[in-house]
XYZ file of C-alpha atoms in Angstrom:
395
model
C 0.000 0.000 0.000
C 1.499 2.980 -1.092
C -1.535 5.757 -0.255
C -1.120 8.242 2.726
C -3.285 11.027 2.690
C -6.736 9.946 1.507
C -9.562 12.173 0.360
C -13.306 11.553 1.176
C -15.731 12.633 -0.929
C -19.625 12.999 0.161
C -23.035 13.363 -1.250
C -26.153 13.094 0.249
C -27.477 10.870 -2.071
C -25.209 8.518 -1.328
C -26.192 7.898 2.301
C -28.556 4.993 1.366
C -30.559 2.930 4.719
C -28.800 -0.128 3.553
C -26.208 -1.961 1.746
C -28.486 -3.743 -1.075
C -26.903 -4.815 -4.103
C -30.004 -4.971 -6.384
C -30.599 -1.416 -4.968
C -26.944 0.224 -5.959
C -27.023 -2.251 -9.205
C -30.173 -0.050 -10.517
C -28.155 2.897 -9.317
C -24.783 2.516 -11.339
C -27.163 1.254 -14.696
C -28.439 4.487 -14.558
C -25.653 6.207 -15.271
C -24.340 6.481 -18.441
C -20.794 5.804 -18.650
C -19.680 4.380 -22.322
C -16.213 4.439 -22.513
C -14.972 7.216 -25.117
C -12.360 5.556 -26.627
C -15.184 3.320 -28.483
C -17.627 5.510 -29.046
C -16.907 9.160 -29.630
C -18.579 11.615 -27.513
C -19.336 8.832 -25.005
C -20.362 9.983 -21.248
C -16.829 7.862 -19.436
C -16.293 7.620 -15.658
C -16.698 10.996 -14.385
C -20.025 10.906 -12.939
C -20.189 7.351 -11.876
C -16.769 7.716 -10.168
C -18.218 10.655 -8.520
C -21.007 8.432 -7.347
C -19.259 5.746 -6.140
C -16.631 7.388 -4.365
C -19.231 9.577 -2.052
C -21.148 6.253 -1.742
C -18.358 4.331 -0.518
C -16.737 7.974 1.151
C -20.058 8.118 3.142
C -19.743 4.777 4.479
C -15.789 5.524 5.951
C -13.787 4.079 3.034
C -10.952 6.565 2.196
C -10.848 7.110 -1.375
C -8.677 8.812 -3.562
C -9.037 9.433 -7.106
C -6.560 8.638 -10.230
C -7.063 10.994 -12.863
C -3.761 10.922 -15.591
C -5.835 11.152 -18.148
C -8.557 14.299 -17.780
C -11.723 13.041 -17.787
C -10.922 9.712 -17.286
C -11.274 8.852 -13.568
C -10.100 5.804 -11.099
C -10.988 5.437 -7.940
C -9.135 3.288 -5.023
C -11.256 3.167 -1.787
C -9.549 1.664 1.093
C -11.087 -0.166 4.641
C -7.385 -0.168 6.797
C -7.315 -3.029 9.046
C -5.957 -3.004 12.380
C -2.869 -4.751 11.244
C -1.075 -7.854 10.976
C -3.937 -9.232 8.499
C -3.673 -9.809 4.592
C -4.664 -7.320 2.089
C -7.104 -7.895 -0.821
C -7.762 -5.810 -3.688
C -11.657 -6.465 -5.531
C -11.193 -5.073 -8.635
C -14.569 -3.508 -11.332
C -14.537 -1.370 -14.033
C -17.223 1.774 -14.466
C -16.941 1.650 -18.405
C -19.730 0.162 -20.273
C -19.372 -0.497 -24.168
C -22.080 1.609 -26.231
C -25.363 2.052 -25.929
C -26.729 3.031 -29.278
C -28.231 -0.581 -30.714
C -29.621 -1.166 -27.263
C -33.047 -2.454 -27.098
C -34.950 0.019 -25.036
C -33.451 2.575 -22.529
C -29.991 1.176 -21.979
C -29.720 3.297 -18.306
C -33.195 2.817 -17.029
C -33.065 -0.741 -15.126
C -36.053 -3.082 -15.266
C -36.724 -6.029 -13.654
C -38.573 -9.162 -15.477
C -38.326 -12.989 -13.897
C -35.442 -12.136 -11.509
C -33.509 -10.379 -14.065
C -32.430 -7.123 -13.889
C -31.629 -5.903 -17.491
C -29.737 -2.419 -18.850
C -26.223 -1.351 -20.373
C -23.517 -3.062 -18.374
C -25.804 -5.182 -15.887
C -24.155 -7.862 -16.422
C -20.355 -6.716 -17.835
C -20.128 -5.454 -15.414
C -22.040 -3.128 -13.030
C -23.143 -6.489 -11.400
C -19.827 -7.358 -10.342
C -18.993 -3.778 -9.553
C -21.912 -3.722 -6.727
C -21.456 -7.085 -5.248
C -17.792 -6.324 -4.469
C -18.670 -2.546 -3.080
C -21.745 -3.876 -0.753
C -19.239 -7.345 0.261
C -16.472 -4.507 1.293
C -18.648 -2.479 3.345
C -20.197 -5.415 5.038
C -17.054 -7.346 5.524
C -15.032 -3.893 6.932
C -17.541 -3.707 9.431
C -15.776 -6.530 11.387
C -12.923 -4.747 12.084
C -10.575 -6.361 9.904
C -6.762 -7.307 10.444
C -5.813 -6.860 6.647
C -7.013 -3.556 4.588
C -9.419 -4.290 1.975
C -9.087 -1.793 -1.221
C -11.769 -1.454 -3.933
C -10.144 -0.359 -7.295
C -12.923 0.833 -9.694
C -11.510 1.596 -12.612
C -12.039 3.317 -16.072
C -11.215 2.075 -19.823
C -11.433 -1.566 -18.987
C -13.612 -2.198 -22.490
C -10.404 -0.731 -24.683
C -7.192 -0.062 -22.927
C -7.072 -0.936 -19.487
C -5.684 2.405 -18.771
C -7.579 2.299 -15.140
C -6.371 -0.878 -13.595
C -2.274 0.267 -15.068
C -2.744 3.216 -13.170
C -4.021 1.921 -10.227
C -0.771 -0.682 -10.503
C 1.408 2.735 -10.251
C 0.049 3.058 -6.492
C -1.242 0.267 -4.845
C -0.040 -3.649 -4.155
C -1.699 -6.332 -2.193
C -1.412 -9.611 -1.010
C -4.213 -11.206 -3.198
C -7.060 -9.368 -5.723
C -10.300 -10.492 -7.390
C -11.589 -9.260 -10.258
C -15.412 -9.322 -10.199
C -15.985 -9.809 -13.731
C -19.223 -12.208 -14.850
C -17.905 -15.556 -14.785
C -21.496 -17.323 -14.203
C -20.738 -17.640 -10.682
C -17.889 -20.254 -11.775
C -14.295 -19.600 -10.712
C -11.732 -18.251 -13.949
C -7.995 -19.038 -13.445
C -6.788 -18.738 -17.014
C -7.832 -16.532 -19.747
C -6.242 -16.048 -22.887
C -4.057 -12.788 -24.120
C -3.640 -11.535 -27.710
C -1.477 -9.356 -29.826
C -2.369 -7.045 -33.140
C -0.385 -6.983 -36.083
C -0.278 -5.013 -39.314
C 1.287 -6.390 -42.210
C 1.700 -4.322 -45.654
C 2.217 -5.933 -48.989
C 4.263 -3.813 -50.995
C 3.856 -3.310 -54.424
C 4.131 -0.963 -57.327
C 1.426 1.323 -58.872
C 0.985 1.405 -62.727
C -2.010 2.153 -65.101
C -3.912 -1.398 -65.479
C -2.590 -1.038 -69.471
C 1.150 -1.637 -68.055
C 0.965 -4.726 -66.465
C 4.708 -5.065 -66.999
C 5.242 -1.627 -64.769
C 2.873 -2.776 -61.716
C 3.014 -5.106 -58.784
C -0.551 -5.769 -57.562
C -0.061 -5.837 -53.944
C -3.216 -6.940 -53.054
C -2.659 -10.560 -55.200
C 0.749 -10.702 -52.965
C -1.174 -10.483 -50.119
C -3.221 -13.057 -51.075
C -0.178 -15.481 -50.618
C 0.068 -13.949 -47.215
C -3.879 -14.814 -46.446
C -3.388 -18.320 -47.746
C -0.198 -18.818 -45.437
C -1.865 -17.325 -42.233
C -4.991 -19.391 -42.943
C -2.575 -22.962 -42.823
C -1.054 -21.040 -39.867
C -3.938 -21.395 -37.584
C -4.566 -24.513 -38.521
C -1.428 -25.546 -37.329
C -2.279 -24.224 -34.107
C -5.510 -25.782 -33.365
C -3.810 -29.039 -34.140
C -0.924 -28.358 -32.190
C -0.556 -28.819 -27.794
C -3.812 -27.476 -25.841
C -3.585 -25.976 -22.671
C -5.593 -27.666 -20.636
C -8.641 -25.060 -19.563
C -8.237 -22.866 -22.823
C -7.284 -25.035 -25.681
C -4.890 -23.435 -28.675
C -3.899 -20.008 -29.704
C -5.899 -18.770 -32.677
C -5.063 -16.398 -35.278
C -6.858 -14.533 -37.814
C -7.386 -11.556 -40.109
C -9.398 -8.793 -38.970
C -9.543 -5.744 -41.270
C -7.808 -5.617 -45.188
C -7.771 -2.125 -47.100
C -6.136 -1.509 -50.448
C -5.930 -0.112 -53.978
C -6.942 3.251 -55.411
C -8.970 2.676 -58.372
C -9.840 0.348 -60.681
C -7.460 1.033 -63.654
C -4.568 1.033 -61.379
C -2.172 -1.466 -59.952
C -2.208 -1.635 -55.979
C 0.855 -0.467 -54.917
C -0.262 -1.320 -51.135
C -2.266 -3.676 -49.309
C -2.918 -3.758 -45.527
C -3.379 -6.719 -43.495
C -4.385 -6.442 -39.905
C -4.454 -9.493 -37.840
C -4.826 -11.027 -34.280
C -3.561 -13.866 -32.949
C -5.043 -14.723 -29.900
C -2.238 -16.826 -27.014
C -2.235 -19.224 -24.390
C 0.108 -19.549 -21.249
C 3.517 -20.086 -22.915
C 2.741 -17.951 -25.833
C 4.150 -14.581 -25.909
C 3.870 -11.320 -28.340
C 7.851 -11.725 -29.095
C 7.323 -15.443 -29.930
C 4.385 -14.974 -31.881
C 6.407 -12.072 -33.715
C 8.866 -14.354 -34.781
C 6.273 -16.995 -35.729
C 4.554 -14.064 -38.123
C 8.680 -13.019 -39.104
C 9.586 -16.275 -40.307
C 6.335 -16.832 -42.131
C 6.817 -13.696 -44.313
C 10.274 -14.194 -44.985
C 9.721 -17.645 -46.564
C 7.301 -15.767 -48.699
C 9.609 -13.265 -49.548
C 12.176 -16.118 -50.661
C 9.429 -17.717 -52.695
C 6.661 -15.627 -54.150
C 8.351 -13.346 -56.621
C 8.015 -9.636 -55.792
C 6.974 -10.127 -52.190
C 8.148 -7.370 -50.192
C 6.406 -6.683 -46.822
C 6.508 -4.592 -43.121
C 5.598 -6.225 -39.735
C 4.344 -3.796 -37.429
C 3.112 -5.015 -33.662
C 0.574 -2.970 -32.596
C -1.338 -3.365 -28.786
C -0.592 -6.770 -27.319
C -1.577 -8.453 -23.455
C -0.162 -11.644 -22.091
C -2.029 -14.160 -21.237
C -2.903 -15.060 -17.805
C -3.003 -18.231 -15.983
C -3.245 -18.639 -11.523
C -2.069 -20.964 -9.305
C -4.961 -22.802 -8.183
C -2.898 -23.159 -4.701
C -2.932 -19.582 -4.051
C -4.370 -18.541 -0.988
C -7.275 -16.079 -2.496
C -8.097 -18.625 -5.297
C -8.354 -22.115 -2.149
C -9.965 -19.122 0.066
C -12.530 -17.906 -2.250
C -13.212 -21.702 -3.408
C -13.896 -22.713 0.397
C -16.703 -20.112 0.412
C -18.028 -20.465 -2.482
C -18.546 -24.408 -2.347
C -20.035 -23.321 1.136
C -22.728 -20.706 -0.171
C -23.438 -22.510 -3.242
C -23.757 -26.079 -1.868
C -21.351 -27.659 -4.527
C -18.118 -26.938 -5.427
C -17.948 -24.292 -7.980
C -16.662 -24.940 -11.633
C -13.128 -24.133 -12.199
C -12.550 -22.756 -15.312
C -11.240 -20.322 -18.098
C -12.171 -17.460 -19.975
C -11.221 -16.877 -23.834
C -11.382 -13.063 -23.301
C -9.007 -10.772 -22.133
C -9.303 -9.364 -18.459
C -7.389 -7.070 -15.880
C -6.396 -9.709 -13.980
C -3.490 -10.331 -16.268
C -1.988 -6.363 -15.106
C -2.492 -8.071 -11.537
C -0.382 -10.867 -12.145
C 2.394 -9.429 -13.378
C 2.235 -6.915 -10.990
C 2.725 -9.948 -8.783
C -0.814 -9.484 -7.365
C -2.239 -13.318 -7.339
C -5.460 -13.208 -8.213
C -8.821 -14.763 -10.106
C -11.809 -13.759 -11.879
C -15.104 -14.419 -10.183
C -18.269 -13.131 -11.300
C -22.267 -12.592 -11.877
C -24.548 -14.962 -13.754
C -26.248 -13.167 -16.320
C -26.031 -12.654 -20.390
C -26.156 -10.681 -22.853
C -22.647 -8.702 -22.727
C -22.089 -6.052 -25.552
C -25.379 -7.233 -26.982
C -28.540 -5.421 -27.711
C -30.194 -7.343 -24.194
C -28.232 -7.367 -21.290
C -29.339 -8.719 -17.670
C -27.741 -10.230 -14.038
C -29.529 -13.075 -12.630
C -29.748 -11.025 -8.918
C -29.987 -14.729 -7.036
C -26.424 -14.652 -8.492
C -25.886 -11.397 -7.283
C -26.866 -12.132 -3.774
C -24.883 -15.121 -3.926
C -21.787 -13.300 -4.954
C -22.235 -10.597 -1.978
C -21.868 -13.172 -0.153
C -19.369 -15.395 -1.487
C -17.522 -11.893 -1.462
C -18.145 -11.031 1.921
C -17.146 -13.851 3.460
C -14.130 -14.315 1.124
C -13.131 -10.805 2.284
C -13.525 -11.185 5.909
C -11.037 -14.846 5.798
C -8.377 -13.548 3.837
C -8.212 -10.391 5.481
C -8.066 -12.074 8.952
């Protein structure tokens, strides 16, 4: 922990009877807060950071606000123990994707057959109030250890939040409340973007002997990367998340239609398992172009790596992962399905911060899509999977 003078925001608003998740679910829906990065003009985190930091402020969580990028707001609230316990970080991001193809009012929440439905119910204002309601009941006990709640912005694009909160804070073990069904994630994959541009040479469609059509060289390059992933899903598996994939994602080139292409651009992701890396697969892409190059006459080409993050795997042995299993086979009268994810998460920054961690979430559907809804049984059941998660470790 690397905080020392917190700051304590407070509304009135926020000074709500009780601690009900349902309740302060319907009251972060409301909000708008699509991230801006994806969609232009977007609301972002400022007003429901501002919310949640005088709700949690108001119920004697310190909280101090992250703010590098204007406009773009983290929060870490903090519970300080009495010392001598463990410290755990639950970790939620404010950001929702966009709104626009929603079907009905994306930030007014209903509720139909135990559902509640609106823009990030599920991904993942869900997991967002669990974990805030779990810390405020748990930090009621006193506790030992500090518990921290990092709510942080730009999860859905660039993870900008949770790096920033990395800049400040450590802790002995973290949970990240994405939805996970209510089934325990200890592996997810990572990925890594490439462009690739096929050089040619433009000419007037009359001089053939003049051009190189850059777009036919790439098709060498789309037939390559095809027998590439193929490869890969017939090569090793890990065992919760299979094989790396790869695949092209967006092609632009040529001018006109009487002219020879004198560029074509490839971009392409390869998604990676534990054991894969960005370098590696960079090499992998390398030596694939540069046996076209030796082969296809006139291939000429430029690897550029563009955003990449790791994959991420835990150790099942780790105290927050055996504690957080204990208490969820308790609440949930079975033991709880261990599992991985195929997507991308935060908890990857954790790890390599050294933070050991898992992903543990909501039941619900409908993520990015034009419905979206938590099951709130599986919200209630979280809360307290949380809470008593929180109040263990921390002792």
């Amino acid at each position: 922990m690397l905080f020392e003078s917190p700051t304590t925001p407070a509304a009135p608003d926020a000074l709500e009877p009780d601690d009900d998740p349902g309740r302060l679910l319907a009251r972060l829906i409301a909000i708008n807060s699509v991230n801006p990065d994806l969609v232009p003009g977007g609301a972002g985190e400022t007003e429901i950071a501002d919310f949640c930091g005088a709700w949690l402020g108001a119920r004697g969580f310190e909280v101090h606000r992250l703010e590098k990028r204007p406009g773009r707001p983290s929060l870490v609230a903090i519970a300080r123990g009495t010392g001598g316990g463990r410290s755990l970080m639950l970790n939620g991001h404010l950001d929702t994707v966009g709104a626009a193809d929603y079907d009905g009012d994306p930030f007014d929440p209903q509720i139909r057959d135990g559902k509640m439905f609106g823009r990030g119910a599920f991904d993942m204002k869900g997991g967002l109030a669990a974990m805030m309601v779990a810390a405020v009941r748990a930090a009621r006990g006193p506790l030992p250890g500090d518990v921290m709640l990092a709510c942080v912005a730009d999860e859905e694009h660039g993870s900008s939040g949770t790096e920033e909160v990395l800049e400040f804070v450590i802790a002995d073990g973290a949970i990240v409340t994405e939805p996970s069904q209510l089934e325990v994630t200890l592996a997810h994959k990572g990925f890594v973007w490439f462009e690739v541009e096929i050089e040619g040479r433009a000419a007037h469609g009359s001089r053939p002997e003049l051009g190189i059509d850059a777009i036919a060289k790439a098709g060498h390059f789309l037939v390559a990367l095809e027998e590439l992933g193929q490869r890969l899903m017939a090569g090793p598996a890990h065992p919760l998340l299979g094989t790396g994939t790869v695949h092209a994602s967006v092609i632009q080139g040529g001018e006109e239609a009487s002219t020879y292409p004198a560029h074509c651009r490839i971009t392409l992701e390869r998604r990676t398992v534990p054991g894969e890396s960005s370098d590696r697969v960079e090499r992998e892409l390398t030596a694939m172009l540069d046996r076209l190059a030796a082969t296809v006459p006139d291939f000429r080409y430029r690897l550029t790596r563009g955003l990449h993050r790791e994959p991420f795997e835990a150790d099942p042995e780790a105290p927050v992962v055996r504690t957080l299993v204990r208490h969820a086979e308790r609440i949930l009268g079975h033991p709880p399905v261990i599992r991985a994810e195929s997507y991308w998460t935060d908890c990857a920054l954790l790890d390599r911060a050294g933070i050991p961690c898992l992903l543990f979430g909501v039941d619900g559907a409908g993520a990015h899509a034009a419905t979206e809804y938590v099951d709130l049984a599986s919200l209630d059941r979280l809360t307290d999977i949380l809470t008593s998660t929180i109040a263990d470790f921390c002792s």
